[in-house]
Short mmCIF file of C-alpha atoms and ligand atoms in Angstrom, two decimals:
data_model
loop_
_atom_site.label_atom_id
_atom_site.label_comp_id
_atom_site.label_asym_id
_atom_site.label_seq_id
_atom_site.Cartn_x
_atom_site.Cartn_y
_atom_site.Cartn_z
CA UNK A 891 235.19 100.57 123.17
CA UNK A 892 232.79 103.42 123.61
CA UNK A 893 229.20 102.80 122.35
CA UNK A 894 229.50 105.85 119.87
CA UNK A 895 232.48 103.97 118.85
CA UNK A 896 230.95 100.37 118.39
CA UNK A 897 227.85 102.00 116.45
CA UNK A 898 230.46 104.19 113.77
CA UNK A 899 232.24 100.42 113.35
CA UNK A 900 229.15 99.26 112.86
CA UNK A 901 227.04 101.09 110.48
CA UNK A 902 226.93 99.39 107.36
CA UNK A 903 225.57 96.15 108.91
CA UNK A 904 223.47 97.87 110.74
CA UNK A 905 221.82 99.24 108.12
CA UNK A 906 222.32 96.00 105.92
CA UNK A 907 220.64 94.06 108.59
CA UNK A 908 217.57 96.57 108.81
CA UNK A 909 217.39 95.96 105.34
CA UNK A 910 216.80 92.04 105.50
CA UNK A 911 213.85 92.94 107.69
CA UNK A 912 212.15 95.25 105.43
CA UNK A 913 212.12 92.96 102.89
CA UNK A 914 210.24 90.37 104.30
CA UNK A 915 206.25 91.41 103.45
CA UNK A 916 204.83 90.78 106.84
CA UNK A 917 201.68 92.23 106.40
CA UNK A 918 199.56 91.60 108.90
CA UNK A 919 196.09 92.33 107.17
CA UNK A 920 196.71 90.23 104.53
CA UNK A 921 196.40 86.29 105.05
CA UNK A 922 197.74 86.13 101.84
CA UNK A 923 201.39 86.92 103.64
CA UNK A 924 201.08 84.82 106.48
CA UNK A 925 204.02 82.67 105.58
CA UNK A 926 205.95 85.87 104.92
CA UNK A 927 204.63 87.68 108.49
CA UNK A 928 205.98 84.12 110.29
CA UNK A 929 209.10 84.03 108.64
CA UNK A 930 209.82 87.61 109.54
CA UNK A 931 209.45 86.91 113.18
CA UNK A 932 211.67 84.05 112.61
CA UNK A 933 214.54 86.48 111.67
CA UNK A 934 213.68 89.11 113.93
CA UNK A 935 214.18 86.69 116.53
CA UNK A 936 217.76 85.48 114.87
CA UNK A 937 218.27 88.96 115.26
CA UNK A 938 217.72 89.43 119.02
CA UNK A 939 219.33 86.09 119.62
CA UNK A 940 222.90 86.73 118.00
CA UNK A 941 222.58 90.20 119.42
CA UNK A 942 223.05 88.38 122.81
CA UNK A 943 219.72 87.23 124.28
CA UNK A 944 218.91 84.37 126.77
CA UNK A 945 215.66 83.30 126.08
CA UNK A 946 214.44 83.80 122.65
CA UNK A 947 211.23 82.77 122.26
CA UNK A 948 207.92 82.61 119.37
CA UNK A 949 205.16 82.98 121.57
CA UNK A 950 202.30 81.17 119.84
CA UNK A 951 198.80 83.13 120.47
CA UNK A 952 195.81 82.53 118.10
CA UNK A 953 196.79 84.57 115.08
CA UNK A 954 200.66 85.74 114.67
CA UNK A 955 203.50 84.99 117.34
CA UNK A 956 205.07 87.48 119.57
CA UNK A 957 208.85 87.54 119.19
CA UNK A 958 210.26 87.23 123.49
CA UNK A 959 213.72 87.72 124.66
CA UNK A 960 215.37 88.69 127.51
CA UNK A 961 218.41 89.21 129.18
CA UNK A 962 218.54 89.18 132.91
CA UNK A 963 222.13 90.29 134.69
CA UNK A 964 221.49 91.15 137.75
CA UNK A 965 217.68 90.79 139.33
CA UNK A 966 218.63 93.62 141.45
CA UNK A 967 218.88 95.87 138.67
CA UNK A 968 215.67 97.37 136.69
CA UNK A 969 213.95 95.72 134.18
CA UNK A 970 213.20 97.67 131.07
CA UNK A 971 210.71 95.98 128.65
CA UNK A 972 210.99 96.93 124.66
CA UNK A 973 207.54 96.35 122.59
CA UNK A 974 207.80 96.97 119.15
CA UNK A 975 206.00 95.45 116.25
CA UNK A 976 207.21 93.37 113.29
CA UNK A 977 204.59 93.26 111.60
CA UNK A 978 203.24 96.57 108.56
CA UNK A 979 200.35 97.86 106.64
CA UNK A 980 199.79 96.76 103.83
CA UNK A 981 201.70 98.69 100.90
CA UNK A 982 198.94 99.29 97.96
CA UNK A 983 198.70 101.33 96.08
CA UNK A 984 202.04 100.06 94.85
CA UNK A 985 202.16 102.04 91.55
CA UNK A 986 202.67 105.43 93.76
CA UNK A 987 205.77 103.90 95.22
CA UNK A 988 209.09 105.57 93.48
CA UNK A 989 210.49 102.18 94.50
CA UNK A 990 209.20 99.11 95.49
CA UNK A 991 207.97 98.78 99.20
CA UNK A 992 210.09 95.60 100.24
CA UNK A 993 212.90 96.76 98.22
CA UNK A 994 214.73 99.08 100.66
CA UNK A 995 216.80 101.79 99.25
CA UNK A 996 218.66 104.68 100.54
CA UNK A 997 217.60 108.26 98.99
CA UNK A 998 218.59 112.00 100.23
CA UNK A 999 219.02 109.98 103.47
CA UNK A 1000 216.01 108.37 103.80
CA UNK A 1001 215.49 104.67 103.73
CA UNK A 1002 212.14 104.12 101.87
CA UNK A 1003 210.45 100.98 102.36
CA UNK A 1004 207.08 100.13 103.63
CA UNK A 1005 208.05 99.55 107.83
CA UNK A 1006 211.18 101.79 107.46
CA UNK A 1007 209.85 104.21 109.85
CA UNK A 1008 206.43 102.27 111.47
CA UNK A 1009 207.87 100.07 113.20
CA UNK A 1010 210.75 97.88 111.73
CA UNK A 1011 213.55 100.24 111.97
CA UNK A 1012 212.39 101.73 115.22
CA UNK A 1013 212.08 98.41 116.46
CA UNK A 1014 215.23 97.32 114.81
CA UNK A 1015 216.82 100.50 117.04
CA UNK A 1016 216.43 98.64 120.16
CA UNK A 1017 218.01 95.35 118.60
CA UNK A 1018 221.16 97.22 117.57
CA UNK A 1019 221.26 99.18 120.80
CA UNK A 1020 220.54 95.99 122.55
CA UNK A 1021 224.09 94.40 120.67
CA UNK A 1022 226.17 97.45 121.15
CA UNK A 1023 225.48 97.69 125.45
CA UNK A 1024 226.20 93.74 125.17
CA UNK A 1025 229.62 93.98 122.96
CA UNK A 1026 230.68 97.46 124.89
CA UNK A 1027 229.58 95.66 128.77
CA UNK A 1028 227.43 98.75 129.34
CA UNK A 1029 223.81 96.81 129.64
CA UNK A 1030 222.40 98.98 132.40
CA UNK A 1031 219.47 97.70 133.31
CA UNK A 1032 217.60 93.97 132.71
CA UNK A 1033 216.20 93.96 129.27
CA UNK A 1034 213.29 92.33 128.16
CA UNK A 1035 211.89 91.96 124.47
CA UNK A 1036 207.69 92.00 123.44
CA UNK A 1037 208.13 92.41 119.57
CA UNK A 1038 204.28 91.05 118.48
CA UNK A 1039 202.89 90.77 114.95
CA UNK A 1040 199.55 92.37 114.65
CA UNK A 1041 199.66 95.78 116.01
CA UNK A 1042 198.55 97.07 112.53
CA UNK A 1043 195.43 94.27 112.65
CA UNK A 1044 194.58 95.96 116.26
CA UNK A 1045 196.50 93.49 118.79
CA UNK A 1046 193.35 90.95 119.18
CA UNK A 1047 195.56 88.38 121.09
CA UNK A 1048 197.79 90.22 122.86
CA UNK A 1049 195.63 90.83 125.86
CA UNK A 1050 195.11 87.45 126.73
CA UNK A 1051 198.67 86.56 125.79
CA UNK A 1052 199.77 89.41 128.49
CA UNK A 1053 197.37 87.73 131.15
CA UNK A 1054 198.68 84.85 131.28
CA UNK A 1055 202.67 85.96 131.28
CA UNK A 1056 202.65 88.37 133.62
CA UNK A 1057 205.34 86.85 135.77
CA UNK A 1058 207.64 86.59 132.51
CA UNK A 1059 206.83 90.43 131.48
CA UNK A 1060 207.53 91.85 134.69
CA UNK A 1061 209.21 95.21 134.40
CA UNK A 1062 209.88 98.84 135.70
CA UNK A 1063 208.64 100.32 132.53
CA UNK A 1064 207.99 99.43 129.20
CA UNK A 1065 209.88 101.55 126.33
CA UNK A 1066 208.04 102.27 122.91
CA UNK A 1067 209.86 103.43 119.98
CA UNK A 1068 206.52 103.81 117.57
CA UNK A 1069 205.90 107.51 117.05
CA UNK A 1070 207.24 110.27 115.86
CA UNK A 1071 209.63 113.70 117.11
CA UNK A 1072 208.35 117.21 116.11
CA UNK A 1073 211.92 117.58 114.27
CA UNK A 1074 215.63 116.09 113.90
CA UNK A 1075 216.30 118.81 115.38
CA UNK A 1076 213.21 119.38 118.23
CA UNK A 1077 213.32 116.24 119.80
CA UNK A 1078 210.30 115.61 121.62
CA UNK A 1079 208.27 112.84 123.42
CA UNK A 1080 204.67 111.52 123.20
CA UNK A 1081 202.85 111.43 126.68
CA UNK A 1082 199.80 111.15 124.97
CA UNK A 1083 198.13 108.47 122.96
CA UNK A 1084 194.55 109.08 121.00
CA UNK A 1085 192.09 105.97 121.59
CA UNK A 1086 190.31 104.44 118.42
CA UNK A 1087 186.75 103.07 117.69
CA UNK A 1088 186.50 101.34 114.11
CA UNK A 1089 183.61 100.65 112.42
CA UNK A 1090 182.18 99.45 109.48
CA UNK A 1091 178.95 100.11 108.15
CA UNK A 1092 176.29 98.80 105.60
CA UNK A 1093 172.90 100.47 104.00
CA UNK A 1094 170.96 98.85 102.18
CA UNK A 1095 168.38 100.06 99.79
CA UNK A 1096 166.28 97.80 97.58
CA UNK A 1097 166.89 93.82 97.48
CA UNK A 1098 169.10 94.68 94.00
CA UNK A 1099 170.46 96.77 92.00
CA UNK A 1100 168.15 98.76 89.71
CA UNK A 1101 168.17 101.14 86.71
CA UNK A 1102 168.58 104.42 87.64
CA UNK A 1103 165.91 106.01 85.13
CA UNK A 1104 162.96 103.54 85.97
CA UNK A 1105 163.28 103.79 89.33
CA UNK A 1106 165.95 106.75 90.33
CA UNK A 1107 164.06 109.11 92.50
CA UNK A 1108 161.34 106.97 93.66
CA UNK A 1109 163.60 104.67 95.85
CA UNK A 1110 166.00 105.24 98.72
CA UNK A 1111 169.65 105.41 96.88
CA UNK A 1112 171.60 104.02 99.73
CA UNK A 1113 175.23 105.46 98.46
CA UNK A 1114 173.37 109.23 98.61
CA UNK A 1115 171.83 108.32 101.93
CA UNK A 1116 174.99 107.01 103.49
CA UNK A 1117 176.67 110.15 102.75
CA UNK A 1118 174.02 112.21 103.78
CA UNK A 1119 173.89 110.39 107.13
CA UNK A 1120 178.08 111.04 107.54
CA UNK A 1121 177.72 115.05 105.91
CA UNK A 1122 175.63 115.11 109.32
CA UNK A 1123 177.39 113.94 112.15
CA UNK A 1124 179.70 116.87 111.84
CA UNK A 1125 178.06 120.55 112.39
CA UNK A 1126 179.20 123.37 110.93
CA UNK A 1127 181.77 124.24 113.65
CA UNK A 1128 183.17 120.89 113.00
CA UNK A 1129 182.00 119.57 116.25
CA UNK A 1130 180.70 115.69 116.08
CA UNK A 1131 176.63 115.42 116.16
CA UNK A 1132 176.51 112.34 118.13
CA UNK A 1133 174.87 112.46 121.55
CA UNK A 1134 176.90 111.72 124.49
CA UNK A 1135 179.92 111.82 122.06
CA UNK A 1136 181.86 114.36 123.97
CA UNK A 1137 180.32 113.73 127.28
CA UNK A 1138 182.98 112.18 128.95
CA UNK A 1139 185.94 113.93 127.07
CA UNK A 1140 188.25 115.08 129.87
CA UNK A 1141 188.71 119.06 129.36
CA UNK A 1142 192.75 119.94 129.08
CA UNK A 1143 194.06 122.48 131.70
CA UNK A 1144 194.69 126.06 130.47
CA UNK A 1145 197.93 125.46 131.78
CA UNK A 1146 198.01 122.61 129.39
CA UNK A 1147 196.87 124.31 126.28
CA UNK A 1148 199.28 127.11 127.07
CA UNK A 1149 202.05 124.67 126.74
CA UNK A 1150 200.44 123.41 123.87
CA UNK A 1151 200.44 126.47 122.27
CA UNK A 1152 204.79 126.58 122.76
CA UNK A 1153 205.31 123.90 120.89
CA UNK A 1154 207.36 125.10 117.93
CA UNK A 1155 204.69 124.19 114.95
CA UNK A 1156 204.99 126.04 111.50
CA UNK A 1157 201.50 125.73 109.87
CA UNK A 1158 202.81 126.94 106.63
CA UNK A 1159 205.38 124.25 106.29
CA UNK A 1160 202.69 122.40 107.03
CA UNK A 1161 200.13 123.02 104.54
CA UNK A 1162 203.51 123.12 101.57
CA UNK A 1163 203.99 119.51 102.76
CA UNK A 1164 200.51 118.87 102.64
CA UNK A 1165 200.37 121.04 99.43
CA UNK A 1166 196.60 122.45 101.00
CA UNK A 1167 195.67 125.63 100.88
CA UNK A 1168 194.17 125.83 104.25
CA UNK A 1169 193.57 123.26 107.25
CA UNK A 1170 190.79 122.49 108.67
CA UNK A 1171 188.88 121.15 111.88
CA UNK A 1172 186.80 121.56 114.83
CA UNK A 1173 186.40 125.38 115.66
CA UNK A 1174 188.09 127.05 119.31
CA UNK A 1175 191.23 124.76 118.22
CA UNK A 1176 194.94 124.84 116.83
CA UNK A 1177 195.80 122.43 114.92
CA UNK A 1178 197.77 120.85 117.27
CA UNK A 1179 194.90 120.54 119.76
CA UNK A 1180 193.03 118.73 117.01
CA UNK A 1181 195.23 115.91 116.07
CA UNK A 1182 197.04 115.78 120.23
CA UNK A 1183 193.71 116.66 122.60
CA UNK A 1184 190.08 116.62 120.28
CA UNK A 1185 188.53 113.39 119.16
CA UNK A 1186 187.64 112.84 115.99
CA UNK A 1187 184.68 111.00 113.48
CA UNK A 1188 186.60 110.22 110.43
CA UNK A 1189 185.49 107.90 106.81
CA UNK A 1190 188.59 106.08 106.45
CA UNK A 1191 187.16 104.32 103.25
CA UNK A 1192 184.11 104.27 101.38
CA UNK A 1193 182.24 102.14 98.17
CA UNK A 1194 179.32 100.80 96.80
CA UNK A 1195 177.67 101.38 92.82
CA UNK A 1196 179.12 100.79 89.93
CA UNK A 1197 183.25 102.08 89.92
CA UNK A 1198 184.11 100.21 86.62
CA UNK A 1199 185.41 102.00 83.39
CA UNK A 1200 182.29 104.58 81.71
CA UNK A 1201 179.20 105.07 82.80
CA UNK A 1202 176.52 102.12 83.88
CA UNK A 1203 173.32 103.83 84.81
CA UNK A 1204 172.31 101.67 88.20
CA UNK A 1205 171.05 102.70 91.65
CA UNK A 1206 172.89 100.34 94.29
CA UNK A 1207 171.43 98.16 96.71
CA UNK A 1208 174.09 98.95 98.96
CA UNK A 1209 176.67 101.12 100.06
CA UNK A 1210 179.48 100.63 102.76
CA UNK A 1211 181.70 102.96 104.72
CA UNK A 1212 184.56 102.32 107.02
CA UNK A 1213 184.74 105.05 110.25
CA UNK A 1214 187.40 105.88 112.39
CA UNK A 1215 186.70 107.87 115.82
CA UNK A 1216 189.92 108.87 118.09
CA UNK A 1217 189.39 108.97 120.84
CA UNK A 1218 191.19 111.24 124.10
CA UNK A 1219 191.26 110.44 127.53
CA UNK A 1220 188.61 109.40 129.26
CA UNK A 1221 186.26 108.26 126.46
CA UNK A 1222 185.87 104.32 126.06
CA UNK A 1223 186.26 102.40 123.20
CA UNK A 1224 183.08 100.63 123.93
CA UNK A 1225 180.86 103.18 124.75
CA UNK A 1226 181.63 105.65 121.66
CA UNK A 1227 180.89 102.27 119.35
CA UNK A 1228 177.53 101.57 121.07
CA UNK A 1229 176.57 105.29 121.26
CA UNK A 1230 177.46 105.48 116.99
CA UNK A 1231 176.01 102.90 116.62
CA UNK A 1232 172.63 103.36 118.21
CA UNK A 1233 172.60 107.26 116.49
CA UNK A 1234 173.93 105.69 113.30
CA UNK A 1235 170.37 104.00 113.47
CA UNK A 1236 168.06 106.33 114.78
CA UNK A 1237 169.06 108.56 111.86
CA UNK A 1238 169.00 106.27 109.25
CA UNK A 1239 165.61 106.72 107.16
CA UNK A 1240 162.40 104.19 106.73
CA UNK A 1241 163.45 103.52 102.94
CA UNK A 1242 166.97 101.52 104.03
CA UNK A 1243 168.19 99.04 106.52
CA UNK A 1244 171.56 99.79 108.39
CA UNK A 1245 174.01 97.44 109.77
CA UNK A 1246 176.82 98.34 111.86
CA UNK A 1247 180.12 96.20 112.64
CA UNK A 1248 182.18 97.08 115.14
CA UNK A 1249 186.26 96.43 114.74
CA UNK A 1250 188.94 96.69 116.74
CA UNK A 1251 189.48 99.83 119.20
CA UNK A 1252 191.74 100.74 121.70
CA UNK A 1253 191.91 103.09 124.97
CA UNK A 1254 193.04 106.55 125.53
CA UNK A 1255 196.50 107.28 127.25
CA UNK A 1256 198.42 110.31 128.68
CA UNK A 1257 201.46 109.49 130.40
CA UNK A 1258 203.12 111.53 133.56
CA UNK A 1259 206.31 113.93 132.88
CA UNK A 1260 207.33 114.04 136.16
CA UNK A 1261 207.91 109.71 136.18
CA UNK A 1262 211.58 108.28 136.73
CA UNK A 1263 211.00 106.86 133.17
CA UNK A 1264 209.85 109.88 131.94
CA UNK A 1265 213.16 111.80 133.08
CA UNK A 1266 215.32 108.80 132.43
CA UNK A 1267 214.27 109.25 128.41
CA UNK A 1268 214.05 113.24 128.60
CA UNK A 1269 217.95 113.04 129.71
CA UNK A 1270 218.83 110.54 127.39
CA UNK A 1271 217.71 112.24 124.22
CA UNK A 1272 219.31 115.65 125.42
CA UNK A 1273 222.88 113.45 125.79
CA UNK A 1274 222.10 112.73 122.02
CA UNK A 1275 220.20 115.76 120.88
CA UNK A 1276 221.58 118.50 122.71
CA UNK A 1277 218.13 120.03 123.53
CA UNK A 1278 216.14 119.24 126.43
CA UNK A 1279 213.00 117.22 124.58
CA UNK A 1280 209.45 118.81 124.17
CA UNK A 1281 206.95 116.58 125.46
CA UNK A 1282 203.84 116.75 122.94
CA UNK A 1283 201.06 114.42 122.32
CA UNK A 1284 200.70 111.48 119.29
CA UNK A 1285 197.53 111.65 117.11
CA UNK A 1286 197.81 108.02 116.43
CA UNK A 1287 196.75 105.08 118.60
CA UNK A 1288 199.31 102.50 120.26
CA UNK A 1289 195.97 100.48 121.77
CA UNK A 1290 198.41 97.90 123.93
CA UNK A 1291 199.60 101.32 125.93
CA UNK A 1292 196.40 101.01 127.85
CA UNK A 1293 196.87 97.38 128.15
CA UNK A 1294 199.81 97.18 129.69
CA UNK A 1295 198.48 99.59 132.06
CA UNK A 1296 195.67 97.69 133.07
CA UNK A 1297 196.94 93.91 132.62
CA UNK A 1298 200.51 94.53 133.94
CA UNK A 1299 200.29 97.59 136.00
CA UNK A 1300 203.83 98.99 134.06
CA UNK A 1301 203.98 102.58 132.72
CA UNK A 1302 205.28 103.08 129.21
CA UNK A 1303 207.41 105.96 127.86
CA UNK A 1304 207.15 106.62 124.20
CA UNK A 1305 210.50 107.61 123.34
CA UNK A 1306 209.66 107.53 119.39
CA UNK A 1307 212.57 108.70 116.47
CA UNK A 1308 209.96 109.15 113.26
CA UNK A 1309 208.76 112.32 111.67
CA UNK A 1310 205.08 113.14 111.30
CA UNK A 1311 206.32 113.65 107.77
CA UNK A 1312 207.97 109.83 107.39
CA UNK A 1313 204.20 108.90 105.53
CA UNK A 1314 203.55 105.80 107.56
CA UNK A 1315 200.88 103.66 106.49
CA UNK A 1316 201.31 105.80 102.67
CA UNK A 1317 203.04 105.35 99.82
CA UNK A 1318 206.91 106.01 100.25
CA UNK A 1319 207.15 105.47 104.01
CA UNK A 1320 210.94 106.13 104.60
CA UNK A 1321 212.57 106.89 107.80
CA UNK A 1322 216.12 108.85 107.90
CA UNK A 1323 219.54 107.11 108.51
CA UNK A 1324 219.87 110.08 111.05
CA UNK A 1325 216.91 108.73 112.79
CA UNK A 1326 217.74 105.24 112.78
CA UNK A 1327 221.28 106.34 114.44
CA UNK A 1328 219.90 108.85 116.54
CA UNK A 1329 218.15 106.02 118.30
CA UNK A 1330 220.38 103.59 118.37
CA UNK A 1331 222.64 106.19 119.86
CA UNK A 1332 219.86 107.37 122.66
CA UNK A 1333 218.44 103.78 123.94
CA UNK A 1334 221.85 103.02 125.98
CA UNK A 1335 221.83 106.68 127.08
CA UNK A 1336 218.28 105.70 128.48
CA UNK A 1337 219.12 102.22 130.18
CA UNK A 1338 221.70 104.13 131.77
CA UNK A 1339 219.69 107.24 133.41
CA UNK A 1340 216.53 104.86 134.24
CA UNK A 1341 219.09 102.70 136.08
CA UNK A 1342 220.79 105.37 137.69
CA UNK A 1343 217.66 107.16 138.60
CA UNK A 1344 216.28 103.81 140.35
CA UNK A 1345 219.69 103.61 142.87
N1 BES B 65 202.87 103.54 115.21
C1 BES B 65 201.50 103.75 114.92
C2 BES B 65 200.83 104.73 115.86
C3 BES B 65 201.41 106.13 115.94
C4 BES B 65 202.06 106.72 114.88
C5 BES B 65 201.26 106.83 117.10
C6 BES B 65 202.56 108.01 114.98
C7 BES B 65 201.74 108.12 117.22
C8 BES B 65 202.41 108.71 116.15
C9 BES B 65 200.79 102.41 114.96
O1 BES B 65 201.47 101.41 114.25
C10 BES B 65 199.44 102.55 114.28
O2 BES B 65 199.41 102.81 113.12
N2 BES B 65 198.34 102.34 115.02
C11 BES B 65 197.04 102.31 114.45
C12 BES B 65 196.06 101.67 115.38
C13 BES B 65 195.88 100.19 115.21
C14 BES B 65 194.81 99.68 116.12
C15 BES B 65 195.60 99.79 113.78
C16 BES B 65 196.53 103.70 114.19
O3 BES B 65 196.87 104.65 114.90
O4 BES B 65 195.75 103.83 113.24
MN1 MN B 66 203.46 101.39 114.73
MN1 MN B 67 201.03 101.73 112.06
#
C-alpha cells in the first residue's frame, strides 16, 4: 500500500486520535495541571509505542518528563531525531473561546483547540507519519523521538537532560515541526529563529498604599513611573534606548534583505486580519524585517493599583511589568538581561526602588539553505506542495534550537505546517485538517530525500 493510500484509509482515526491528545490540559505553567501534563505524556507515549517504536521511554528530569522513542533498522542508515512538545499555554481567557479549549471540534476545516496548531497536532504529524512508513515498510531513515513537556515554561531541564544522553540522541539532524508556512498554498521554511530575554520587573513607591488626594502629587506613583520608564526605552523611530542593546546585532546582507523583500507578503490582508488600521515598528524596516531580522523590547503584561469594579481613589505602592526582548543572531540571552537590567536602574528615579527578575531566555538561530537537511525538507514539501518552498524566518523563539547546537552538535530543520494566522498561544488556536494532512503526507517524503541525499 502506498503511503497516500494508508493515510486516505486512515483519516478518521487520525484525526480521532489527535483529538484524545488535545483534550488532555497539559499546561505546563500551571501546577495546578500537573497530573493532567503527566498523563498526557503517558498517552503520547501509547501513541508512539503502538505506532511501532522500540524503546519508549518517560525520561524523568526535575520538572515534566520527556516522552523518548526510537526505532533503529539499520545503524548504517541516518538517524533523524523528531522534537516536538506535548505540553500548551495556558488557555484563559476562556470566555473568548467559541468552544471550549480541550474540547476539540472541527469548523470550516479548522480544528480549534488550545495545542491544535502549537504543538500537539504538529507533533502528532510525526506520530502518524511515523505509523504509516512502519505499516507501508517505507521507514527511510533511523527515527528517533524527543517529545518534552515544558517548552512553553522555557525548557529549564532540558539542557542538562541533553548532556547527559548524548549517546542516546545521536542523530544526522533533528526535525522540528513548531512554526508556521507563509500560506497553504506558499509553503515555506523557517531558517531563522528570534532569541528571547524575559523579565519581570517591580517599582516600588511608598511602604503602602495611600490616598490619592492627601498625598497624590507629592509622592513617586510607581504605576506612572513604570510606564514612564517603558514609554522611554523606545525613541521615536522605534529604535530601543538601551545602551549596547544593538551592539552586537549581526547586520543582514543586502542580498539578504533583497530576498526578504520577495517573499510574497500582503500587508493589507494583514492589517483586515489584524483589523488595524496601520502597522507599526522600528523605522528603515518592512514588516517582515521586524518580526524575521530586528529585535524587539516588548510589555507582555502589566498591573499594579486598584483594578476592582468603580473607582477607589489610592496611589500604589507598587507596580509590576512583564518584558519580552527577541532577540536575532548574535545577541545573548545573558548579556541583553544584564544590560536591561543595569539601564532599567540607572533610569529609575530617587523617589522608588526597582527590582528586576530575570526568566527564562533562549539563543538566536539561523539555519543554512544549502545543508543536506535543508534540501532533503525543501524537496519533500515540493513532492507535497507542488511549489518549491520559500525559506523565510520565524518571529517566535524555539530556545532548545540553540541547544541542540551547542550540547549535541546536530543541525535542525524547521519544517513547520501552521499559519501565522492559526492564533497560537490566543483564544481559538485551531490548525487546518489540510495542515495536519499536509504533514503527515510530507514527513515520509522527507525521511526519504535526507536518506537518499546521505548515500
Ligand atoms: N512554537 C512556538 C514558537 C514559534 C511559533 C516559532 C511560530 C516560530 C513561529 C513555541 O512553542 C513558543 O511559543 N515559544 C515561546 C518561547 C518559550 C521560551 C516560551 C515564544 O516564542 O514565546
Ligand atoms: Mn511550540
Ligand atoms: Mn508556544
Amino acid at each position: 500500500m502506498s503511503t497516500l493510500s494508508y493515510i486516505e484509509a486512515n483519516r478518521e482515526r487520525f484525526l480521532e486520535e489527535l483529538f484524545e491528545i488535545l483534550r488532555i490540559p497539559s499546561i505546563s505553567a500551571d501546577s495546578s495541571y500537573s497530573a493532567e501534563v503527566r498523563k498526557c505524556a503517558e498517552k503520547v507515549a501509547e501513541f508512539i509505542k503502538s505506532a511501532g517504536a522500540d524503546h519508549v521511554e518517560l525520561e524523568e528530569t526535575a520538572g515534566y518528563p520527556i516522552v523518548y522513542a526510537e526505532k533503529i533498522i539499520d545503524p548504517n542508515l541516518p538517524t533523524v531525531l523528531v522534537y516536538g512538545h506535548y505540553d500548551v499555554q495556558p488557555s484563559v481567557p476562556n470566555e473568548l473561546w467559541h468552544t471550549p479549549p480541550f474540547e476539540p471540534t472541527i469548523r470550516d476545516g479548522k480544528i480549534y483547540a488550545r495545542g491544535a496548531c502549537d504543538d500537539k497536532g504538529q507533533a502528532f504529524m510525526h506520530v502518524k507519519a511515523f505509523e504509516t512508513m512502519m505499516q507501508t515498510n517505507s521507514l527511510a531513515c533511523n527515527i528517533k523521538f524527543m517529545i518534552e513537556g515544558e517548552e512553553e515554561v522555557g525548557s529549564s531541564n532540558l539542557g542538562t537532560y541533553c548532556r547527559n544522553n548524548k549517546e542516546k540522541l545521536k542523530a544526522d539532524v533533528i526535525l522540528i515541526s513548531d512554526t508556521s508556512m507563509i500560506a497553504n498554498d506558499i509553503p515555506s521554511i523557517d531558517v531563522g529563529l528570534r532569541g528571547l530575554s524575559y523579565v519581570e520587573v517591580e517599582v516600588t513607591g511608598p511602604n503602602i498604599d495611600l490616598h490619592s488626594g492627601v498625598y497624590g502629587g507629592a509622592v513617586a506613583n510607581p504605576i506612572n513611573v513604570l510606564c514612564q520608564m517603558i514609554a522611554s526605552m523606545h525613541d521615536e523611530n522605534r529604535h530601543i534606548t538601551i545602551p549596547g542593546f544593538y551592539e552586537d546585532v549581526l547586520e543582514v546582507s543586502a542580498a539578504d534583505r533583497d530576498a526578504l523583500a520577495k517573499v510574497p507578503f500582503d500587508i493589507n490582508e494583514y492589517k483586515k486580519h489584524l483589523d488595524i488600521e496601520d502597522v507599526m515598528g522600528e523605522a528603515g524596516f518592512s514588516t517582515i524585517e521586524r518580526t524575521g531580522i530586528r529585535p524587539t523590547l516588548d510589555v507582555n503584561g502589566i498591573w499594579g493599583g486598584y483594578i476592582g469594579e468603580g473607582a477607589k481613589t489610592v496611589l500604589p505602592s507598587k507596580a509590576y511589568a512583564k518584558i519580552s526582548m527577541r532577540l536575532v543572531p548574535n545577541q545573548t540571552s545573558d548579556k541583553i538581561t544584564e544590560i536591561f537590567q543595569k539601564h532599567f536602574e540607572s533610569i529609575a528615579p530617587k523617589g522608588v526602588k526597582v527590582k528586576v527578575t530575570p526568566h527564562h531566555g533562549g539563543e538566536p538561530v539561523v539555519t543554512p539553505t544549502d545543508s543536506v537537511p535543508f534540501k532533503a525538507a525543501a524537496k519533500a514539501m515540493f513532492d507535497t506542495f507542488g511549489k518549491e518552498p520559500i525559506p523565510s524566518r520565524g518571529g517566535g523563539s524555539i530556545p532548545i534550537v540553540a541547544l541542540f547546537e551547542k550540547e549535541l552538535q546536530t543541525k535542525t530543520v524547521l519544517m513547520g505546517f501552521g499559519l501565522d494566522s492559526d492564533a497560537i498561544h490566543s483564544p481559538n488556536e485551531h490548525y487546518g485538517v489540510f495542515n495536519y494532512f499536509k504533514g503527515i503526507e510530507t514527513i515520509p517524503r522527507f525521511f526519504h530525500h535526507f536518506a537518499e541525499l546521505n548515500k
